[in-house]
mmCIF file of C-alpha atoms in Angstrom:
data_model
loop_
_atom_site.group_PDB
_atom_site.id
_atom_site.type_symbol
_atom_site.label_atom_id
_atom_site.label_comp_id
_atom_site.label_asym_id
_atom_site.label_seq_id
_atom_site.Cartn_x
_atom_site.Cartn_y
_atom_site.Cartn_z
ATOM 1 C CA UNK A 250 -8.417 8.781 34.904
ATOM 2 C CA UNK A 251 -6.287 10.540 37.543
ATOM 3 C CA UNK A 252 -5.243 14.709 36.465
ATOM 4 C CA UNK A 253 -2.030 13.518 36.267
ATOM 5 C CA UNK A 254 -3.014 10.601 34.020
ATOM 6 C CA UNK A 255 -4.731 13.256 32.000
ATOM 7 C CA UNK A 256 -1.939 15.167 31.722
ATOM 8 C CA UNK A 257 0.193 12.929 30.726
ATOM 9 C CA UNK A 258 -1.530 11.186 28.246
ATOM 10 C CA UNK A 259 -2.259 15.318 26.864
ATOM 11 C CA UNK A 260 1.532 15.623 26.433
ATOM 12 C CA UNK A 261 1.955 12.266 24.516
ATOM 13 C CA UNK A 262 -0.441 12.962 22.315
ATOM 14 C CA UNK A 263 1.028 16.446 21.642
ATOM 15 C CA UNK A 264 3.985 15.241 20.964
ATOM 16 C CA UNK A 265 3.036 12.585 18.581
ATOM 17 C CA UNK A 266 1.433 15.301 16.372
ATOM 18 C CA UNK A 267 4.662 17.247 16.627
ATOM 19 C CA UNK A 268 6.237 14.220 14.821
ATOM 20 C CA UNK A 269 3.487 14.215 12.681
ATOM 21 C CA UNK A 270 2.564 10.604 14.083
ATOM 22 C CA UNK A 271 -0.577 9.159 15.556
ATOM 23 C CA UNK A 272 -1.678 6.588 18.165
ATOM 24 C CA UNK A 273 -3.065 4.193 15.552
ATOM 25 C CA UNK A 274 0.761 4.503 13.386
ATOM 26 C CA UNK A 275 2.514 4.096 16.274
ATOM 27 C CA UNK A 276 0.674 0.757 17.042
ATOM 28 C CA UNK A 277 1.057 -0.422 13.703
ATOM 29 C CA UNK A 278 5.072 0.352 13.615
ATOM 30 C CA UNK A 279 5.816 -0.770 16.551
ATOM 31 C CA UNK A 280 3.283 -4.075 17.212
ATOM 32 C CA UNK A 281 2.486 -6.855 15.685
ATOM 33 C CA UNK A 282 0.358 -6.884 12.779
ATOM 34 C CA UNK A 283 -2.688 -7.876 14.154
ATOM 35 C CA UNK A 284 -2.595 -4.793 16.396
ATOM 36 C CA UNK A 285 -4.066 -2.811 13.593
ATOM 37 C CA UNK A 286 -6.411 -0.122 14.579
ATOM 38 C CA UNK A 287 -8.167 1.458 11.782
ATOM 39 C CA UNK A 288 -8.859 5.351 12.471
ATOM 40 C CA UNK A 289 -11.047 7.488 12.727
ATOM 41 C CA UNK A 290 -11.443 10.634 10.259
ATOM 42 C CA UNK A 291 -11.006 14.050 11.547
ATOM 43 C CA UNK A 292 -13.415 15.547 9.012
ATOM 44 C CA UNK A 293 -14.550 14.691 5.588
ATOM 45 C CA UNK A 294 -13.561 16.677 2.256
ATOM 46 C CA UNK A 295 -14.682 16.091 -1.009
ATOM 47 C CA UNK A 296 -11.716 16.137 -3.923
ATOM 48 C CA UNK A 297 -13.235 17.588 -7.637
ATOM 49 C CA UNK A 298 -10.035 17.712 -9.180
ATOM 50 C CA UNK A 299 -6.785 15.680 -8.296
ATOM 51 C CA UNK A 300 -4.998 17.790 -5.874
ATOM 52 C CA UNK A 301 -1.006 17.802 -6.704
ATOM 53 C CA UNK A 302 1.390 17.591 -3.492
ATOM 54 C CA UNK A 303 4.938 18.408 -3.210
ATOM 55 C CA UNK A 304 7.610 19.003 0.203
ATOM 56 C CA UNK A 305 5.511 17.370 3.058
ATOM 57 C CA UNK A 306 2.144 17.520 4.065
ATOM 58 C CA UNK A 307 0.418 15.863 7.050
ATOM 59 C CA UNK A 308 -3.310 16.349 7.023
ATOM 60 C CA UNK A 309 -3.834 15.514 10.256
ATOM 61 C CA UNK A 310 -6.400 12.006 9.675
ATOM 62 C CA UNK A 311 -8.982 14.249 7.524
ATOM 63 C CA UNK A 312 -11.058 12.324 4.903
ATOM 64 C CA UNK A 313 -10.766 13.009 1.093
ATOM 65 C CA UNK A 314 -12.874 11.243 -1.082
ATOM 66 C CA UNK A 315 -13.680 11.587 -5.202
ATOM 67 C CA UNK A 316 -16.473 13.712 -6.252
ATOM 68 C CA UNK A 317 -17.444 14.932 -9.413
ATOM 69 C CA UNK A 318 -15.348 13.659 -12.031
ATOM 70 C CA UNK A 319 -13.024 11.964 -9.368
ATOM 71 C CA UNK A 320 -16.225 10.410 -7.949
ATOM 72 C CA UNK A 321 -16.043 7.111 -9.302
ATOM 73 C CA UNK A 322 -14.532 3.594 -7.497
ATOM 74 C CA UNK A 323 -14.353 1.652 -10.432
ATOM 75 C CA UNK A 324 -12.108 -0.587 -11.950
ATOM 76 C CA UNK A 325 -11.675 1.563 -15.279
ATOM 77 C CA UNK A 326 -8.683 2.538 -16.411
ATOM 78 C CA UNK A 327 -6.370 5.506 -17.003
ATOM 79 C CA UNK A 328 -8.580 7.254 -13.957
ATOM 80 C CA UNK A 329 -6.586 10.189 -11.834
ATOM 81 C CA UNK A 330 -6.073 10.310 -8.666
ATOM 82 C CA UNK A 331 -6.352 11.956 -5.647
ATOM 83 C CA UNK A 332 -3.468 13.109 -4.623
ATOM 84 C CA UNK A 333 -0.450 13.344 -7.514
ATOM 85 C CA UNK A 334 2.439 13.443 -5.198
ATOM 86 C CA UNK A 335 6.033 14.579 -6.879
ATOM 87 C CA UNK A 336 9.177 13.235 -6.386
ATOM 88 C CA UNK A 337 10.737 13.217 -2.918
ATOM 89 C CA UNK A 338 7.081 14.165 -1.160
ATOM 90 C CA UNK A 339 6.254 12.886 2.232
ATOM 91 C CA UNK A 340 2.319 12.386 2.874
ATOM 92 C CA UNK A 341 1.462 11.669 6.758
ATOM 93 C CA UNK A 342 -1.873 10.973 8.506
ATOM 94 C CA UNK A 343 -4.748 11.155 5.367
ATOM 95 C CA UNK A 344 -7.856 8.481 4.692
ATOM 96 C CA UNK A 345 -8.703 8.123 1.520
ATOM 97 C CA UNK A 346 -12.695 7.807 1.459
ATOM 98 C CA UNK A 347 -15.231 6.171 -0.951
ATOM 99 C CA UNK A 348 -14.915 6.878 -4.156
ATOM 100 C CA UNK A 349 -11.146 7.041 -4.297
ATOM 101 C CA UNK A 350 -10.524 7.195 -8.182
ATOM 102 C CA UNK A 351 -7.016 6.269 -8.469
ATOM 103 C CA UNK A 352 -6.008 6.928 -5.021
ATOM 104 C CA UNK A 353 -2.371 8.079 -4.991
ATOM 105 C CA UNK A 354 0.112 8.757 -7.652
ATOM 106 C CA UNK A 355 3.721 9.021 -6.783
ATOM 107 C CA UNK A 356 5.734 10.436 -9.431
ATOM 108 C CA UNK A 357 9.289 9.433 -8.131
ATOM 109 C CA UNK A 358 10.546 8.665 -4.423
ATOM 110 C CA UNK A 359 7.782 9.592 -1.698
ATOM 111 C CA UNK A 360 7.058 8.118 1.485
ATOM 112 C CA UNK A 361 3.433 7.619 2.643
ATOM 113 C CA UNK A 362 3.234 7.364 6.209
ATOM 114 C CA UNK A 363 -0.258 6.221 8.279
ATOM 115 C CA UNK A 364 -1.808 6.373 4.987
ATOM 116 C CA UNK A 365 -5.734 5.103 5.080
ATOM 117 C CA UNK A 366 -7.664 4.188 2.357
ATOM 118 C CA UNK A 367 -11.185 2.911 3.676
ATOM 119 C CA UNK A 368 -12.380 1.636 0.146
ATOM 120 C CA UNK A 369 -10.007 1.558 -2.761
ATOM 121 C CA UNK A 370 -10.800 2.213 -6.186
ATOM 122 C CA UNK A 371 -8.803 1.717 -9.262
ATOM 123 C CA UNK A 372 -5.505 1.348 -6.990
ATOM 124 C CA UNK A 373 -4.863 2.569 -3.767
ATOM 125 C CA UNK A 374 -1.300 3.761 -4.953
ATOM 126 C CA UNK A 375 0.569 3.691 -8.078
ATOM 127 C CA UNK A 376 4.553 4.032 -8.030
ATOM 128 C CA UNK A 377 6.007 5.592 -11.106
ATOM 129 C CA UNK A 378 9.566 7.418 -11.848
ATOM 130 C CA UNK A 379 11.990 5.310 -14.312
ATOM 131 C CA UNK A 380 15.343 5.728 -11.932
ATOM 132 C CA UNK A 381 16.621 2.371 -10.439
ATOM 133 C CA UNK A 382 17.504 4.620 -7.185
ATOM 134 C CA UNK A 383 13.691 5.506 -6.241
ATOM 135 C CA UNK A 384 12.693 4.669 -3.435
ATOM 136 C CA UNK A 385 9.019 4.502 -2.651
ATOM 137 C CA UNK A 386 8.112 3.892 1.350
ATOM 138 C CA UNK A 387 4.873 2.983 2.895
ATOM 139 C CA UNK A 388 4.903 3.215 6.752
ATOM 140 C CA UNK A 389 1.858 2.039 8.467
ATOM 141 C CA UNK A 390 -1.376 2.490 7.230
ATOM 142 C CA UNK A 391 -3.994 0.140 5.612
ATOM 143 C CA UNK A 392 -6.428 -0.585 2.639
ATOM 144 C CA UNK A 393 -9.534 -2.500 2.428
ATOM 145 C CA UNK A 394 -11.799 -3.745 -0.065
ATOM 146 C CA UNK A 395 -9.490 -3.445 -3.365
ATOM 147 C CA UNK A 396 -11.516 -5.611 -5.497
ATOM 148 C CA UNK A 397 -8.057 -6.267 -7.901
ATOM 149 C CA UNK A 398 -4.737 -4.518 -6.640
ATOM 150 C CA UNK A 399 -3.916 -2.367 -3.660
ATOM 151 C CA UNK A 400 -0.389 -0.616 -4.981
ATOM 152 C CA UNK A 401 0.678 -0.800 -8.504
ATOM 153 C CA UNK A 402 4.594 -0.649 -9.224
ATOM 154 C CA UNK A 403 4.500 0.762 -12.367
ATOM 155 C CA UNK A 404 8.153 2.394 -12.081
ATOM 156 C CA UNK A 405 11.523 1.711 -11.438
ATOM 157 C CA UNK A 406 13.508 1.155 -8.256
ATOM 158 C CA UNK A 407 12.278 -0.129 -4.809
ATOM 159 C CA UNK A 408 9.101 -0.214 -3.212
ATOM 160 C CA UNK A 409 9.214 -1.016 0.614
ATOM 161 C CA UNK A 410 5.954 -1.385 2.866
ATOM 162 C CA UNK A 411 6.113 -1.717 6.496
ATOM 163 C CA UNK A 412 3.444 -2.084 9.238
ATOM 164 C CA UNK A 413 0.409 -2.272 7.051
ATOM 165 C CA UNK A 414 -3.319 -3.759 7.059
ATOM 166 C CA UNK A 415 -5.019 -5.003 4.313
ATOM 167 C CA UNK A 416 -8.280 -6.272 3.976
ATOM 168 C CA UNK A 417 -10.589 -7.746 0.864
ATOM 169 C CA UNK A 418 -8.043 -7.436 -2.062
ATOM 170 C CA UNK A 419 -7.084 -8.936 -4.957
ATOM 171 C CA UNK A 420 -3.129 -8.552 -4.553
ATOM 172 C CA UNK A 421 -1.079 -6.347 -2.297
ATOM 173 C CA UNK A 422 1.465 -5.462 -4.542
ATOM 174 C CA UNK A 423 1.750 -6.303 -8.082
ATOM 175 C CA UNK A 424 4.893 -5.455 -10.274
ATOM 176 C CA UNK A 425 2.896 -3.969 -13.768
ATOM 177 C CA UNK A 426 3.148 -7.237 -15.863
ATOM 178 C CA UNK A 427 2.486 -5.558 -19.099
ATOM 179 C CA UNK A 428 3.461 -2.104 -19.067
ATOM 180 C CA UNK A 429 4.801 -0.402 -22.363
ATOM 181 C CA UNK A 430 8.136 0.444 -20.587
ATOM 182 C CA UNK A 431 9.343 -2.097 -18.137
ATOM 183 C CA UNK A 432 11.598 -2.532 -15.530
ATOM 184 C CA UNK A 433 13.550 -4.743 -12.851
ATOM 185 C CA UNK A 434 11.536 -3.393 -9.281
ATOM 186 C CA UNK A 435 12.464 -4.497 -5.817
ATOM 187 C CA UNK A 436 9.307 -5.401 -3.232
ATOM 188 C CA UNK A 437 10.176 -5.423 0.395
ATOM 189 C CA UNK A 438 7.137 -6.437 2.864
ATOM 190 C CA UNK A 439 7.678 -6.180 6.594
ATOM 191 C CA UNK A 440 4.922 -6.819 9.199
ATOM 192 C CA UNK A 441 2.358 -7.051 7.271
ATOM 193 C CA UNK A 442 -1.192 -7.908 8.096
ATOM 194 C CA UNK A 443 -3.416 -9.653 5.724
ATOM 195 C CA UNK A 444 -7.398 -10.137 6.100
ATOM 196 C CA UNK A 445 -8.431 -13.149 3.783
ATOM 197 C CA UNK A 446 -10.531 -12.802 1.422
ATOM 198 C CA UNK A 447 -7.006 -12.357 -1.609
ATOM 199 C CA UNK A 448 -5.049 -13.820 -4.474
ATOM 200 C CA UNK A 449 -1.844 -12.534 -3.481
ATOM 201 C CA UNK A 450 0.487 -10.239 -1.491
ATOM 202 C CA UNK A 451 2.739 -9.806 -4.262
ATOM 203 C CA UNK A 452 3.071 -10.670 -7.967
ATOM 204 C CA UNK A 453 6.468 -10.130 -9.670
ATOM 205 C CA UNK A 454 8.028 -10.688 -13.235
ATOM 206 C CA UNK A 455 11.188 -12.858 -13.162
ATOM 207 C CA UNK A 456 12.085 -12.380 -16.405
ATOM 208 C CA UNK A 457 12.610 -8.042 -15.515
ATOM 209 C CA UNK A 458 14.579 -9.736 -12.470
ATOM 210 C CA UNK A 459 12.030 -8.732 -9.894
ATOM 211 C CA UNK A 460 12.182 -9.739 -6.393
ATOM 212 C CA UNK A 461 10.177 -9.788 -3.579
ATOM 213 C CA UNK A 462 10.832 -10.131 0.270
ATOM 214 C CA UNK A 463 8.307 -10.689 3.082
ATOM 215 C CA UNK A 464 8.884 -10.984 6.330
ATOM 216 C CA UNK A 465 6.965 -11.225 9.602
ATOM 217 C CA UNK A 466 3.191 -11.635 7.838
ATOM 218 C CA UNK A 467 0.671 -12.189 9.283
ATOM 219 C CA UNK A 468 -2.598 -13.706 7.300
ATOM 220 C CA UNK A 469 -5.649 -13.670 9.113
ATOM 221 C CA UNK A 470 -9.038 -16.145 7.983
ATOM 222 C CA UNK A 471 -7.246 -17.832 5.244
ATOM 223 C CA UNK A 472 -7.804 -21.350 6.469
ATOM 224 C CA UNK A 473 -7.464 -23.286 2.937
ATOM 225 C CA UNK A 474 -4.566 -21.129 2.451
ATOM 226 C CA UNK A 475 -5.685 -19.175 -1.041
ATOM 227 C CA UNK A 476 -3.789 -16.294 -0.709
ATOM 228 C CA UNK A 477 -0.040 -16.835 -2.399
ATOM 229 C CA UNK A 478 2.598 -15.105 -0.793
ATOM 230 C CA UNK A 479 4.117 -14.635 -3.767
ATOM 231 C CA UNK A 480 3.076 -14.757 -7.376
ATOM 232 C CA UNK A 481 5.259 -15.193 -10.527
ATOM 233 C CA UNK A 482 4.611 -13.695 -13.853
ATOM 234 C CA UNK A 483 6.999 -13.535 -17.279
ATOM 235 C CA UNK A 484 5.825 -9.998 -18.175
ATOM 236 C CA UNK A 485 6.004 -8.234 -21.437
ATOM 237 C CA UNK A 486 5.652 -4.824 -22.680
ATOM 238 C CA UNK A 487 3.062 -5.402 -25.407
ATOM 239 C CA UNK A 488 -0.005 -4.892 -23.191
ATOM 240 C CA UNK A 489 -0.959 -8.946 -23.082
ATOM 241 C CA UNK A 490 -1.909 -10.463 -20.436
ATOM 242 C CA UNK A 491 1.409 -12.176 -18.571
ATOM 243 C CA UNK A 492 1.389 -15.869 -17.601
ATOM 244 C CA UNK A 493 2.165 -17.060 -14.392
ATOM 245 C CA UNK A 494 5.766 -18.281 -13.641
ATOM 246 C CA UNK A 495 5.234 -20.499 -10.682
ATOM 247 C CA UNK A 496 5.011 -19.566 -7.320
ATOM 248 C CA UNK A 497 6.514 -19.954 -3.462
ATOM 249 C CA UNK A 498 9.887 -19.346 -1.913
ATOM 250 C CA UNK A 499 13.256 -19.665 -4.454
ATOM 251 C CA UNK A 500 15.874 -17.693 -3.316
ATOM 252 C CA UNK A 501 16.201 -14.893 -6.264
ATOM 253 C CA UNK A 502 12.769 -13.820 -6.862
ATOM 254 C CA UNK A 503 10.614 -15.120 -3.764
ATOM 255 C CA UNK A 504 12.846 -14.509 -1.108
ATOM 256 C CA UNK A 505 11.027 -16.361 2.435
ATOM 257 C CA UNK A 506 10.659 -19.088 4.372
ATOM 258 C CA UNK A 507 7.621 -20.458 5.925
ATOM 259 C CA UNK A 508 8.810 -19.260 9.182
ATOM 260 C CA UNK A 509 7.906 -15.700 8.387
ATOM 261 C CA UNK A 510 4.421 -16.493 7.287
ATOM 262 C CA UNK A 511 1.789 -16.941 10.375
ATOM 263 C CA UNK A 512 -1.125 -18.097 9.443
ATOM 264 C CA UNK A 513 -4.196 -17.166 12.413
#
């Protein structure tokens, strides 16, 4: 590389951390899905206690991982996470290591952006907050290995996911199907990258009114085609297990065509 190729490439990467953005988001928001690079940590640090977030904070690709009594990757429930993010928090550049606990809690709005989690436990991310305006955004990123659900939509409002990888899961995004308080939840899923081995990339309730949108995914290895794009439930609020409601494109709940699935 030429000094002035060095120097250039110097400045772009100095101003990507300005923006609190690196090389590996900026692929993933701007590419296709299969031009997923998964990152490499800055450092390692190990999380005793679920650390609670609020404003924004980038930390810069560092590695936090569960130890102690966060140092479990199991499926139990009722586990903390973390991070506990509160309402209107922005999280940039952070990999979430093995064991992850609960991963991420968002208490209302936040925005996760070139979030990493390298081996999820419980759930990578759980959305709460019961107002019908929340927004919660993921923006690039990726999860692997989520041996049941990657994000869990436990709240009210809208959850929108953009430019992410996913790898070994069970489903993407599920809409909580038997959650003591429910309500109708909004699932928007654009350029999205899916590994096989899955179930689903989203499950929904139609009786809530749920709905889901996907466009521009991308599912990689499924050859039998296993993984459902989208998954209906009827949901309750008793804590029972919800049946499944059908499945595939309808307009009001599933909202795709086949032309924005690829299939490689």
């Amino acid at each position: 590389m030429t000094s002035r190729a060095r120097s250039s490439a110097r400045a772009l990467t100095g101003g990507l951390a300005a923006l609190g953005l690196s090389f590996g988001m900026v692929m993933m928001i701007n590419a296709p899905a299969g031009a997923a690079t998964w990152p490499t940590a800055s450092g390692s640090q190990a999380v005793t206690a679920t650390i609670k977030l609020s404003g924004t904070k980038d930390y810069g690709m560092l590695r936090l991982y569960g130890s102690g009594d966060l140092g479990t990757g199991g499926q139990n429930e009722d586990q903390d996470p973390i991070l506990d993010l509160a309402a209107g928090t922005v999280l940039k550049n952070v990999i979430i290591g093995a064991p992850a606990a609960d991963g991420i809690h968002c208490e209302g709005s936040c925005t996760l952006q070139n979030v990493w989690w390298e081996d999820v436990g419980e759930d990578a991310a759980t959305f709460r907050g019961s107002s019908s305006s929340n927004v919660y955004t993921v923006s690039g990123g990726g999860a692997k290995e989520a041996s049941d659900k990657v994000f869990q939509f436990n709240g009210a409002g809208t959850l929108n996911v953009s430019g992410f990888a996913v790898q070994n899961f069970g489903k993407l995004v599920r809409s909580c199907g038997n959650c003591s308080t429910q309500y109708k939840r909004t699932i928007n899923l654009n350029t999205i990258e899916a590994t096989y081995k899955g179930s689903a990339l989203v499950g929904i309730n139609t009786n809530y009114g749920d709905s889901a949108t996907l466009k521009n995914i991308t599912i990689v290895g499924d050859s039998s085609r296993k993984i459902v794009p989208c998954q209906k439930y009827i949901g309750n609020n008793t804590g029972a297990e919800p049946p499944t409601n059908g499945s595939g494109p309808d307009g009001t709940y599933c909202k795709y065509a086949s032309s924005d699935i690829t299939y490689k």
